[in-house]
Coordinates of C-alpha atoms in Angstrom, one line a residue:
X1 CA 39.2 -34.9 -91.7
X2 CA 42.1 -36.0 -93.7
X3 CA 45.5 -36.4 -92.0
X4 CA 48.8 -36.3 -93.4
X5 CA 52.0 -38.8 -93.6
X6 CA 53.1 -37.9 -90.3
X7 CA 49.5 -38.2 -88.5
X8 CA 49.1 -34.0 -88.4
X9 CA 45.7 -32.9 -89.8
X10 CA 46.3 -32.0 -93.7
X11 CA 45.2 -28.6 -94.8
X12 CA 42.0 -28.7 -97.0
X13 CA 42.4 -28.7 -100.7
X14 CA 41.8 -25.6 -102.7
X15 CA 41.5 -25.2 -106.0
X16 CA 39.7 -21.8 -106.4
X17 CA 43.8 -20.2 -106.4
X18 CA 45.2 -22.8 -109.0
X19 CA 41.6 -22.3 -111.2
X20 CA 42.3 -18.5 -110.9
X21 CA 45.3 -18.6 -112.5
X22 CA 44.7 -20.8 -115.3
X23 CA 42.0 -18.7 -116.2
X24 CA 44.0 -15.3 -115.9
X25 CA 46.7 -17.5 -118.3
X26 CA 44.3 -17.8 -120.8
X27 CA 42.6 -14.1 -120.7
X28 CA 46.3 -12.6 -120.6
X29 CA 47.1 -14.2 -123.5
X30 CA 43.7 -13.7 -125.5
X31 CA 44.7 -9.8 -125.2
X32 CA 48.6 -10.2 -125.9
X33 CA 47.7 -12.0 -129.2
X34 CA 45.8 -9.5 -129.8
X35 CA 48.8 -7.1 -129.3
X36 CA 51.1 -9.6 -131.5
X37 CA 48.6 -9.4 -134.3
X38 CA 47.6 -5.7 -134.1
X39 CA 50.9 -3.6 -133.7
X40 CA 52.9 -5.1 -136.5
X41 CA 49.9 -4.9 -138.9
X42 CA 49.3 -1.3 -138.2
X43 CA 52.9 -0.5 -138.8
X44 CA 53.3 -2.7 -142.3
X45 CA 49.8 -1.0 -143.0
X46 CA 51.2 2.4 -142.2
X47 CA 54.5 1.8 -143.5
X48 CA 55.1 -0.8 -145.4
X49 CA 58.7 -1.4 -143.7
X50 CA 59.7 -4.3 -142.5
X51 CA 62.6 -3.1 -140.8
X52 CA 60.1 -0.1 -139.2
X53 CA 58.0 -3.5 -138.2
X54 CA 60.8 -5.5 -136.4
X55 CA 62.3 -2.4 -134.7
X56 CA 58.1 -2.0 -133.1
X57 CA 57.9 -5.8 -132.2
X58 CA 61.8 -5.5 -130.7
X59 CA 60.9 -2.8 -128.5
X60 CA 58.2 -4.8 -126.1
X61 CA 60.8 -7.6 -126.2
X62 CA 63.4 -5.3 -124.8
X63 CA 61.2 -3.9 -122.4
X64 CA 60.2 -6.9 -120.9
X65 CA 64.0 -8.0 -121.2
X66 CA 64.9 -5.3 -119.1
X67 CA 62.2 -5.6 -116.3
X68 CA 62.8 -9.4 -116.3
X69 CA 66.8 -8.8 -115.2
X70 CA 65.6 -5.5 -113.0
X71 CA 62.5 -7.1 -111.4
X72 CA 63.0 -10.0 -109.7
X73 CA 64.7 -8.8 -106.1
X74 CA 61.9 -6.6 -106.5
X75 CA 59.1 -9.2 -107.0
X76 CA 61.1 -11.6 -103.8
X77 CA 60.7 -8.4 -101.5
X78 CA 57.4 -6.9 -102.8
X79 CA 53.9 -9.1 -101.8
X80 CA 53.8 -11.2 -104.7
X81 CA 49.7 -10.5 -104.9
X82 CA 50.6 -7.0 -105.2
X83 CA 53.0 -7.4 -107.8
X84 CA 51.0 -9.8 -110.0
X85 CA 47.8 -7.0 -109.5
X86 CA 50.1 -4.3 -110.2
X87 CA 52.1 -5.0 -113.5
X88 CA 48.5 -6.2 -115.0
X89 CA 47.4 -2.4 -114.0
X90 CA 50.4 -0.4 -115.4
X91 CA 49.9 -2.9 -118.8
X92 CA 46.6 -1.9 -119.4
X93 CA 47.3 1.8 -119.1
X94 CA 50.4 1.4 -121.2
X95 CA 48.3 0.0 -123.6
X96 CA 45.3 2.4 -123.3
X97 CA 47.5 5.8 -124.4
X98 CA 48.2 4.2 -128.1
X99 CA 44.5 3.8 -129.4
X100 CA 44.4 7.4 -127.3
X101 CA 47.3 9.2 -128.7
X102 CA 46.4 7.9 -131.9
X103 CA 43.0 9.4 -131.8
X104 CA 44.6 12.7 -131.1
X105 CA 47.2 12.2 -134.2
X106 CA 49.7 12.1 -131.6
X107 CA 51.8 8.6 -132.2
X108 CA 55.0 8.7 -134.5
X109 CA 57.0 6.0 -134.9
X110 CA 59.0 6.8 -131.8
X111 CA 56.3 7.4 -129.8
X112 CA 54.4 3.7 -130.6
X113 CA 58.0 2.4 -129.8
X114 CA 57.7 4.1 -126.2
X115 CA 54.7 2.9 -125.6
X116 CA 55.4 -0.7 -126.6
X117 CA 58.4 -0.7 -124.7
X118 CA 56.6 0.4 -121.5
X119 CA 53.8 -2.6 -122.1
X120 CA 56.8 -5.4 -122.1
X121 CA 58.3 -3.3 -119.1
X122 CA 55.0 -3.7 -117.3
X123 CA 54.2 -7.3 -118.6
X124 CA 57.6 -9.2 -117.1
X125 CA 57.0 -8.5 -113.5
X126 CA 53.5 -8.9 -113.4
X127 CA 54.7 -12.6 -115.7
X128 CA 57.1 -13.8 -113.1
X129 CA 54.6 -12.9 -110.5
X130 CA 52.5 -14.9 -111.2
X131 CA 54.9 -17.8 -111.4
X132 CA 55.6 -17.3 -107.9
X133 CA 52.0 -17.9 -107.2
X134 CA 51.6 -20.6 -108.6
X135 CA 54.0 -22.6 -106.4
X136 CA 51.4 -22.2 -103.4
X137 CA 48.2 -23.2 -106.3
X138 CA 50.2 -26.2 -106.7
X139 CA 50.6 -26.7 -102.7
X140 CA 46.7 -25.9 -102.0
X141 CA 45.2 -27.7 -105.0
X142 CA 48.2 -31.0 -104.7
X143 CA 48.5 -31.9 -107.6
X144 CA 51.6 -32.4 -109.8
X145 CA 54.1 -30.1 -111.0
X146 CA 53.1 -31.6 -114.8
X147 CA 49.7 -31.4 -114.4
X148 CA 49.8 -27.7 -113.0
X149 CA 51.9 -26.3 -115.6
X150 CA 50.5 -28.2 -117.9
X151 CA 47.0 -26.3 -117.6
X152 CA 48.4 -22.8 -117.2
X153 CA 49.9 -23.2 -120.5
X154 CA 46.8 -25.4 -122.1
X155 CA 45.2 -22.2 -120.9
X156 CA 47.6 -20.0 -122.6
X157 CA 47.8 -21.7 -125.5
X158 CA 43.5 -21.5 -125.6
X159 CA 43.4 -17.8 -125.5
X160 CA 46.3 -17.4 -128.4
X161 CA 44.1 -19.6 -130.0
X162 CA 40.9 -17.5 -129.7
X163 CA 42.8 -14.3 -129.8
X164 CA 44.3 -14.0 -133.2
X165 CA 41.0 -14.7 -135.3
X166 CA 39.3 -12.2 -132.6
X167 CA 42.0 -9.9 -133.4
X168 CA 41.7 -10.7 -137.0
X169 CA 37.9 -9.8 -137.1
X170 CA 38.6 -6.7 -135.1
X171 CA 41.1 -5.2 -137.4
X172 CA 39.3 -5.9 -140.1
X173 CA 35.5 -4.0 -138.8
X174 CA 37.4 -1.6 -136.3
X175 CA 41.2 -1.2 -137.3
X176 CA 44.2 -2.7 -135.8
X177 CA 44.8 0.7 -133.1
X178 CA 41.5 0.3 -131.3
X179 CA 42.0 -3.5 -131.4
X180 CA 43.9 -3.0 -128.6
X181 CA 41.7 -1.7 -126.3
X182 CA 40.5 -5.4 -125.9
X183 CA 44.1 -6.0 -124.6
X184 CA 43.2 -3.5 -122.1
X185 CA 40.6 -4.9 -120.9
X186 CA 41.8 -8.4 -120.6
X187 CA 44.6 -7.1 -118.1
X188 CA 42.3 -5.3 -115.9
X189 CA 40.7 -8.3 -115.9
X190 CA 43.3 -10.3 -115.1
X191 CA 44.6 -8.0 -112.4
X192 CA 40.7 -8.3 -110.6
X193 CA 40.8 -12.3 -110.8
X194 CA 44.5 -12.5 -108.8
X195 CA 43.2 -9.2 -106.0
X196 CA 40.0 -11.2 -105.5
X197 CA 40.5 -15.3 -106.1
X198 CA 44.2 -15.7 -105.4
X199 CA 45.0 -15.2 -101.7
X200 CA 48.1 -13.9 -100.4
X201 CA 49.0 -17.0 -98.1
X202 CA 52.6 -18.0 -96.3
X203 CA 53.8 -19.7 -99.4
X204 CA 53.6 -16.3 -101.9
X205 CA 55.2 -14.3 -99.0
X206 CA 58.0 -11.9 -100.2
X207 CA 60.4 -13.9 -97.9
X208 CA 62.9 -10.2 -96.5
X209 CA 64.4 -12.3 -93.9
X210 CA 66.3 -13.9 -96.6
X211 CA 66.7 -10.7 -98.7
X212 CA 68.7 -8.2 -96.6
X213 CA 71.1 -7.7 -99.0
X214 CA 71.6 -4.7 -101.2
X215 CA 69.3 -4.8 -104.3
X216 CA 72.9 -6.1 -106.2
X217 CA 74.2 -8.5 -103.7
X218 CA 70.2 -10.2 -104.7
X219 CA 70.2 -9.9 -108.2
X220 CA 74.2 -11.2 -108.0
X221 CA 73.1 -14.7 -105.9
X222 CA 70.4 -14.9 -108.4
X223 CA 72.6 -15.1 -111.4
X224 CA 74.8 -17.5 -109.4
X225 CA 71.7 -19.7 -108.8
X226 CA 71.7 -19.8 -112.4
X227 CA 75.3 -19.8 -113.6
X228 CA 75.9 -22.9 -111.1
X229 CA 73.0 -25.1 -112.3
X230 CA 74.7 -26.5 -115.8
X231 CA 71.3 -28.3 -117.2
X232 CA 69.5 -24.7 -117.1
X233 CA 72.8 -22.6 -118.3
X234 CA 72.4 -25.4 -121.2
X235 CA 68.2 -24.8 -121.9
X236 CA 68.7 -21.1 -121.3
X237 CA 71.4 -21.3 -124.5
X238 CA 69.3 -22.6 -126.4
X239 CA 66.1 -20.4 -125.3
X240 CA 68.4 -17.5 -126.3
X241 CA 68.8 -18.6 -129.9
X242 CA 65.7 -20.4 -130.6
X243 CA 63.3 -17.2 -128.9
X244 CA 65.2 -15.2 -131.4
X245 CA 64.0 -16.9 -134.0
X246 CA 60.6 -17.2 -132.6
X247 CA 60.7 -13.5 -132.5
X248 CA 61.8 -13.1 -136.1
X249 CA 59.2 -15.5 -136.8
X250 CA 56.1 -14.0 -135.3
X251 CA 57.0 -10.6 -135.0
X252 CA 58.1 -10.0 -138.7
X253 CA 57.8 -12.7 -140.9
X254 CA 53.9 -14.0 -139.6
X255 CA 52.9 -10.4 -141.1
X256 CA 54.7 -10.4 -144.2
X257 CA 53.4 -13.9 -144.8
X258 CA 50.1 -12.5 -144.3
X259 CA 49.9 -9.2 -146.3
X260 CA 52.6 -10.5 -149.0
X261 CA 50.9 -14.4 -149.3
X262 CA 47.2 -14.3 -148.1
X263 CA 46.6 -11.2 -148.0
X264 CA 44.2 -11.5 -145.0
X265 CA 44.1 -10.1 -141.6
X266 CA 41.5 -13.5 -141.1
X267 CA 43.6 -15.7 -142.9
X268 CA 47.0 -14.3 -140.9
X269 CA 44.9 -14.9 -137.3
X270 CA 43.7 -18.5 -138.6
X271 CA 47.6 -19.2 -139.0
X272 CA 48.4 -18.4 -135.4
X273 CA 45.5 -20.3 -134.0
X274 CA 45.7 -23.2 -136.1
X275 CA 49.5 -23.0 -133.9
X276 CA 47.4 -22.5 -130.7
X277 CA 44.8 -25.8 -131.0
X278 CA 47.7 -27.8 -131.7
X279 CA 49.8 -26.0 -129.0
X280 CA 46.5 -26.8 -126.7
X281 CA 46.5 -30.4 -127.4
X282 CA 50.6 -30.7 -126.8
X283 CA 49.9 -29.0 -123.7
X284 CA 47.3 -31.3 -122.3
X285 CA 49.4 -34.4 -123.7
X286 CA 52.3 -33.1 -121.2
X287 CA 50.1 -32.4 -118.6
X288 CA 48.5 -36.1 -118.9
X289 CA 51.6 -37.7 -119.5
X290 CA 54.5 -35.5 -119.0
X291 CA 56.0 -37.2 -115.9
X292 CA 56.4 -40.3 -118.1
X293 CA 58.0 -39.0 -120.6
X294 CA 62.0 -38.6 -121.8
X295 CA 62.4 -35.1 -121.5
X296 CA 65.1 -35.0 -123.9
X297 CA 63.7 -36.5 -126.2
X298 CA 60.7 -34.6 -126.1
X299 CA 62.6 -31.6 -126.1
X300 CA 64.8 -32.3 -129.2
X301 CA 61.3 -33.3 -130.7
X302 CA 59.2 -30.6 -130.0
X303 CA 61.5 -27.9 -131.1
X304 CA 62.3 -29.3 -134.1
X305 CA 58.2 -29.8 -134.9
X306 CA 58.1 -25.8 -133.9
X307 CA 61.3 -24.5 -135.9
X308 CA 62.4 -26.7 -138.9
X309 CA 58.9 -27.9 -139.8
X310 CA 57.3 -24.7 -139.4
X311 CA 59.2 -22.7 -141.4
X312 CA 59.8 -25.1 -144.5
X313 CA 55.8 -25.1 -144.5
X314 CA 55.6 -21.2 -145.2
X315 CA 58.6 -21.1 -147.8
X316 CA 56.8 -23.6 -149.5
X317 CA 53.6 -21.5 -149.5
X318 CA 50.9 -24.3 -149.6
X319 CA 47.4 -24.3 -150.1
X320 CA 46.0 -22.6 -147.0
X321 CA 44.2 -25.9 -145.5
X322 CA 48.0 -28.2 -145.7
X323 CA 49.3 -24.9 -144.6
X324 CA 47.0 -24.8 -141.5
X325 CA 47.4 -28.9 -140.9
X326 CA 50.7 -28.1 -140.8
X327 CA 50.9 -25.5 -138.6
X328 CA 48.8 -27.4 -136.1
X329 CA 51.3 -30.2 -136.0
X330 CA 53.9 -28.0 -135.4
X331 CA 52.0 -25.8 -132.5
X332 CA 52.3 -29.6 -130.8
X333 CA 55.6 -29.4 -129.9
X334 CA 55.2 -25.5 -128.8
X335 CA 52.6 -26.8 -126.2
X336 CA 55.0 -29.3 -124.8
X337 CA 57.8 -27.3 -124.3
X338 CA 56.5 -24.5 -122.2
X339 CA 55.0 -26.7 -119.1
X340 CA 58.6 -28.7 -119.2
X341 CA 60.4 -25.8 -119.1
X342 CA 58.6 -24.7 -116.4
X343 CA 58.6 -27.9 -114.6
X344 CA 62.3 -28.5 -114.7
X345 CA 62.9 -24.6 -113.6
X346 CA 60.1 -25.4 -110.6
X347 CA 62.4 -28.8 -109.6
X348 CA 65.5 -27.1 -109.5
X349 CA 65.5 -23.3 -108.0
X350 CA 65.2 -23.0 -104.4
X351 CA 61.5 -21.0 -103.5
X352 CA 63.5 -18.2 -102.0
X353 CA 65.2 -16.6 -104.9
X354 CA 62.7 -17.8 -108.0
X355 CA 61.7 -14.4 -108.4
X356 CA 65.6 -13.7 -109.2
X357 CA 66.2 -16.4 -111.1
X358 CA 63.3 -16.9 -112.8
X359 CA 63.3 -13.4 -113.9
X360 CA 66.7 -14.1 -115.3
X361 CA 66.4 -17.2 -116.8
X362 CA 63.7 -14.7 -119.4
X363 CA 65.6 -12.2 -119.4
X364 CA 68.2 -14.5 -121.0
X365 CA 66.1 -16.0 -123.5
X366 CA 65.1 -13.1 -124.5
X367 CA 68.2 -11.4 -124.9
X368 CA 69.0 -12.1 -128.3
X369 CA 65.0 -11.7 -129.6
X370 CA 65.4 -7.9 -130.7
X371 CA 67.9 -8.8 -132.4
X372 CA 66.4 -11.5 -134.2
X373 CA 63.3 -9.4 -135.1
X374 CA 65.6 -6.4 -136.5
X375 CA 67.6 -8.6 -138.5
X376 CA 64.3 -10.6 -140.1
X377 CA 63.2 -7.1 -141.1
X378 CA 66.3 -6.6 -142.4
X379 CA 66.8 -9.9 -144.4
X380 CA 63.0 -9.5 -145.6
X381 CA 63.9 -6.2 -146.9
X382 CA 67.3 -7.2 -148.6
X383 CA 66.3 -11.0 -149.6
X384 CA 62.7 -11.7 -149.5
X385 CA 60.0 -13.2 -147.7
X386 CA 61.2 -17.0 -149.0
X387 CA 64.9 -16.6 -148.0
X388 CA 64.2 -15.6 -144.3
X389 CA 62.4 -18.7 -143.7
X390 CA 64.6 -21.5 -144.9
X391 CA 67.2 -19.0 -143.3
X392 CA 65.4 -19.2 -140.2
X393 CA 64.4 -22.5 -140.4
X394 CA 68.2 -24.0 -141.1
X395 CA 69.3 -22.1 -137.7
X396 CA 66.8 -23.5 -135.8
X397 CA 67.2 -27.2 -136.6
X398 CA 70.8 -26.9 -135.7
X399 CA 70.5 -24.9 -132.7
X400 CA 67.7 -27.6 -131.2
X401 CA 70.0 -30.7 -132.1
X402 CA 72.4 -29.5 -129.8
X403 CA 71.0 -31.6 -126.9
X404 CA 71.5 -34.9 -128.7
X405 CA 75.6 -33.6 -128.7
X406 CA 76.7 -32.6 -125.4
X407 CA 76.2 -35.0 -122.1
X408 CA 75.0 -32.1 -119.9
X409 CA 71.7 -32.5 -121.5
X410 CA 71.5 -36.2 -120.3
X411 CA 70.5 -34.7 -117.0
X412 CA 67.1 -33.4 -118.5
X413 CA 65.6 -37.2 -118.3
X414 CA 66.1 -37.1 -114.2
X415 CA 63.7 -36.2 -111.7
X416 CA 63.8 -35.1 -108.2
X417 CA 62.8 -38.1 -106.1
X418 CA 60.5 -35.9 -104.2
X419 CA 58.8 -35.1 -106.6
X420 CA 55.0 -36.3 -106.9
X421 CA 53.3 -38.4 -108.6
X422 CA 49.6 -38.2 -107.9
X423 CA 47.4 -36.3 -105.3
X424 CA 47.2 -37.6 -101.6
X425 CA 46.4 -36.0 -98.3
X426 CA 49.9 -35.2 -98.0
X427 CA 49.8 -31.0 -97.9
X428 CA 53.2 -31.5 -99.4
X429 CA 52.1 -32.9 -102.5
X430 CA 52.1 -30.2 -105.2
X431 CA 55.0 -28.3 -103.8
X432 CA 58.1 -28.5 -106.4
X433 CA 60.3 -30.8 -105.9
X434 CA 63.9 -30.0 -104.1
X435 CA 66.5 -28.2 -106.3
X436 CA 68.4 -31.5 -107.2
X437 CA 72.6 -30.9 -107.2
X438 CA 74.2 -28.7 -109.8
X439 CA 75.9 -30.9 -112.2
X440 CA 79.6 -31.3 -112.7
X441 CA 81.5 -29.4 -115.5
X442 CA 80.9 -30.4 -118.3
X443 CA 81.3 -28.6 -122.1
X444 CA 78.0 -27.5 -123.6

């Protein structure tokens, strides 16, 4: 029997909870992709507006904008299990009534945008749900806060990768509606993994002792959780602009470059997974090596490999092999950032309110991303599909320099000294770090 640092016996090491998780990470995203790939198609198809297609991808985003500012006192008082099962359970019926309806000639444009909405509505809590379970994986399993993160978004990044050329192939033999019925069945799925494999233990309690207050007073000491950490006001400001452009990105302009430029369902899902293998490898580079690396530099980096590159590859419209190369190089930067995100948002909330303030830390990212999906429908309309891109890309790069300008950014290279570095019999090791002080004023 292993003992721990202060000579009590060490709880055994699990990793059947952590192993859960990075599997449902990677079926959840096999179906969105296939989401991502299948709505905007069938409206371009149906359509051929892109202003009609970013107003359809804008709607999910605001849905899950909405539940991530609504949900989270509700996900720190509700059994996290429950949650997590539950939000993967009202997905898959949100998603199973547009292949219906449209059987029945029943979904108009407003309708679809219902229905999407409700699918983002459904997908934040059930998203920051599982969040809050992984902070007891990471306790069971003890490993690092890296390493963890690391594979839930390797495993992410793995089924985006498989899921756009599945979704590809589908559209093509089947049609992009009934496409989504694989979505469907990837969040039942996912919603059976976290009842059966992921168990409801102390550490993914909802913790009501420390939530008496009104459902206000708790989303109010959330958003001051937030507001008083300067280093995550700074990365959520940047989040805000560079998810918009994300948005514009893959909800509009990934479409129009594939009906306008290749013309291919195939060659539009090869595009997004050539993002996803290099997104994979970025991932498991963090994951290996993350704890050694200067976050800030790797931040500045990585976002300039996923915005700025990226785009001045499509405007330039390459041969489709350079244009996949390039695209691969770029997803390495989009596999780094989402584990150090994570990991810095793990070190620095307190356990009790994440489900607050991790619900609004997306909710402001995402803020601005309808926004930046309507207007790169609206600049693809009025200027082209050329224009929108070295638009989008010239925003990007200066939005993701800003951390080399402002000294409340400097923070992003320190760690938590309680944070760990490899696995030991200590049952502490895994658990985040403590929240480390809230910096001093400073302009960002």
């Amino acid at each position: 029997m292993t003992t721990s640092r202060s000579g009590a016996p060490a709880a055994p090491r699990r990793l059947t909870p952590l192993a859960a998780l990075v599997a449902v990470s990677a079926i959840s995203s096999l179906g969105m992709a296939m989401t991502l790939v299948a709505v905007p198609w069938f409206v371009l198809q149906s359509t051929g507006s892109g202003t009609r297609t970013g107003l359809v991808a804008a709607a999910e985003v605001l849905g899950l904008l909405c539940s991530a500012v609504l949900a989270g006192p509700i996900v720190d008082r509700l059994p996290v299990r429950a949650a997590s099962v539950g939000g993967d359970l009202l997905t898959a019926v949100a998603i199973s009534l547009i292949p219906l309806l449209h059987a029945w000639n029943a979904l108009p444009l407003p309708v679809l945008i219902v229905l999407v909405f409700l699918v983002g509505a459904a997908r934040g809590p059930a998203d920051t749900s599982k969040q809050l379970l992984l902070t007891d994986a990471m306790r069971q399993a003890r490993v690092t806060t890296e390493r963890a993160t690391g594979s839930v978004e390797g495993a992410r990044r793995i089924g985006l990768m498989a899921g756009a050329p599945l979704a590809g192939l589908l559209i093509a033999t089947v049609g992009p509606v009934r496409t989504l019925c694989a979505d469907m069945t990837a969040m039942l799925l996912c919603a059976l993994l976290v009842a059966v494999l992921v168990p409801a233990g102390p550490g993914v309690r909802p913790v009501n002792a420390k939530t008496s207050g009104s459902y206000g007073e708790e989303l109010r000491t959330g958003l001051r959780q937030l507001r008083g950490d300067r280093l995550l006001g700074a990365m959520t400001g940047v989040l805000l602009l560079t998810n918009a452009l994300d948005g514009a990105l893959n909800g509009v302009l990934y479409p129009a470059y594939g009906t306008e430029v290749l013309h291919s369902s195939a060659l539009f899902g090869a595009m997004v997974t050539a993002m996803g293998a290099g997104a994979l490898l970025g991932a498991a580079l963090y994951g290996w090596a993350g704890h050694r690396m200067p976050r800030r530099a790797v931040f500045v980096g990585a976002f300039v490999l996923v915005g700025a590159v990226r785009c001045a590859a499509l405007a330039a419209e390459p041969r489709v092999p350079v244009l996949l190369a390039v695209l691969a190089v770029s997803g390495v930067g989009s596999g780094v950032v989402g584990p150090l995100m994570m990991s810095v948002a793990f070190q620095r909330v307190p356990e009790e309110v994440r489900g607050r303030v991790f619900g609004l830390l997306v909710a402001c990212a995402l803020a601005a991303t309808p926004v930046g999906m309507l207007g790169a429908g609206l600049v693809l309309d009025a200027w082209g599909l050329v224009a929108a891109l070295l638009g989008t890309g010239a925003v990007y790069l200066g939005v993701t320099l800003a951390p080399l300008v402002f000294p409340v950014w400097r923070d992003l290279d320190g760690r938590a000294s309680a944070e760990p570095r490899e696995a030991t019999d200590d049952p502490r090791i895994g658990s985040p770090a403590a929240p480390t002080p809230a910096l001093a004023p400073e302009s960002v």
